[in-house]
Amino acid sequence: MEVLLLTCLVILIVYLLNHYYFTYWKRHGFCQMDSPMWLLGNISDLFFFRKSFSNCFIDLYEKYKHHKYIGCYFTYKPILFVNDPEVVQDILVSNFSSFTDRPRFVDEVRDPISTHLFNIGGQKWRELRFKLSPTFTSGKLKGMFPIMRGCGKTLRDFMLKNNSNGKNVFNFIDLFAKYTTHNIVTVIFSIDSDTFDDPDNVFRKISANFSEPSKRQHIMDIFSFLVPNILHAISIFNFRSVTANVNDFVMNFVAKIVKHREDTKFQGNDFLQLLIQLKNQGYILTKKNEEVEQNGDKTRSENINIMKKLTMDEIAAQVHVFFVGGFETSTATMSFCLFELCRRPDIQKKIQEELDNVFGASTNFDDVTYEMFNNLKYLECCINETLRLYPPLSILFRTCTKDYKMPDTDLIIEKGTSVYIPAIAIQRDAEIFENPLEFTPERFMDSPTGNGKANGGFYLPFGDGPRHCIGERMGKMQAKIGLASVLWKFSVEYNNKEDFGDMPELQKTQFFLRSAKPFNFKITPRI
């Protein structure tokens, strides 16, 4: 009898606790999603690998988009799911001061490589953002353009060589991964990495580690982004944001290169050299008239400790996030763009006509200038449309950093609450974009947001506001060079059209947007 009573008591306590945690939003006056699952909340599909990260949030959006915002639970953690573009704009831009951070696991002691610009918050983020902003000015990008153009030429030459040897079908996800890895390593370190011909290239292995995570790593990524407090609670297990071999390689390689440069007084025209400036003097030298974009951050320079210098761990962390961010976003953007261009050869032909017109009589890729690439307006529209349909990071995250009263209501978002914005679902909403699943680059010809309106929280491939992606221009230039390198010399088509439906199937163990199938496309040299 005592055992039975004790069992009943335990069941009752578990029930009451479950009910208490899963009624948080109701107690605070918000609507909430239906039927959170015990222990897992509203995202059980992610844990059981039934849906991709993107499709999970698209389905939640479609079911609840009649709510401007609605509460939900990821495990027992309350999350505010925001659907309305005006509320999105309010959170990301207008009232950014209440939502400055991301809900991301950071452990400076056990996992120093996690302390990069994407992850950190508060004053540390403000100082680092301010210091890194000169890294991505138009002047710095123009200075790095010859390096990036050379990487595009390497991609083109690799395809020409293989085509002359009888190969006319490539997995373009893998091919673009080799190109972006080669480009990023060159831009960061000024190292000519042999990512195309060497299957054992260490940098290609590192990038493959990011793009092909194990199921265990996928689960850890979910916890890291969605419920980082649980990882803090179990930090005795020594969780790391990357595998030990990746962590050790990046930390040791960066330290070795920095020491070599300081010992030999070598000055590279690359990203690492700018970070070395931050290590040695605390700021990056810019030209007198060079514009530094702070993306709307109202933090004034006098609030920044400009003399504070970066540590070696902080340098390695920035190299890591630059590598991951540049690799995943550009590889996905180019791959999905080419997928759509295979489906729409008429659009592909327009791009090729633009390339012929802008590049003129040039036959050598070395003759193509930075200004010529800036004049590829239709290709840029195609990239923007790809980013609308296939944003590499399909959901945006913010943490409420101080209690916030929702406009025109008495509802309060409490400090510490996570806010999620399903960017991919908003960008595919028929009420916002006409025929949203059709690839229509023309919608961006006269509108930077694709629908003729000023950005109101509905076009978000790089986020918005002060935490807008600092490397947007670099990423888009990398994608533009890669696509131009291919399409200037080749026409591309599906190798087997039956392999693909209207929309590509997405990987279920990948945080970034990525096709579950290889993009095997056939190339034909242009005459």
XYZ file of C-alpha atoms in Angstrom, residues 14 17 20 27 59-61 77 92 168 212 242 254 256 264 295 314 316 319 329 331-332 349 381 424-425 429 489:
28
model
C 5.233 15.011 -12.102
C 5.107 20.166 -12.532
C 2.938 24.239 -14.349
C -0.405 32.410 -16.915
C 4.772 23.953 -40.393
C 4.449 25.756 -37.049
C 4.184 29.076 -38.882
C 11.789 26.324 -22.038
C 15.197 43.395 -34.422
C 30.484 16.619 -67.719
C 27.785 16.690 -42.468
C 32.626 21.813 -32.350
C 45.809 30.096 -35.990
C 51.081 28.997 -35.455
C 58.954 37.310 -39.743
C 24.165 48.511 -39.154
C 39.358 35.401 -29.424
C 40.753 31.826 -33.255
C 38.425 32.819 -37.653
C 25.873 30.391 -46.471
C 27.720 27.030 -50.593
C 23.978 26.780 -49.960
C 20.250 32.577 -70.391
C 18.684 39.704 -58.242
C 12.085 31.140 -44.133
C 8.346 30.824 -43.488
C 4.238 33.598 -47.269
C 31.759 29.477 -69.631
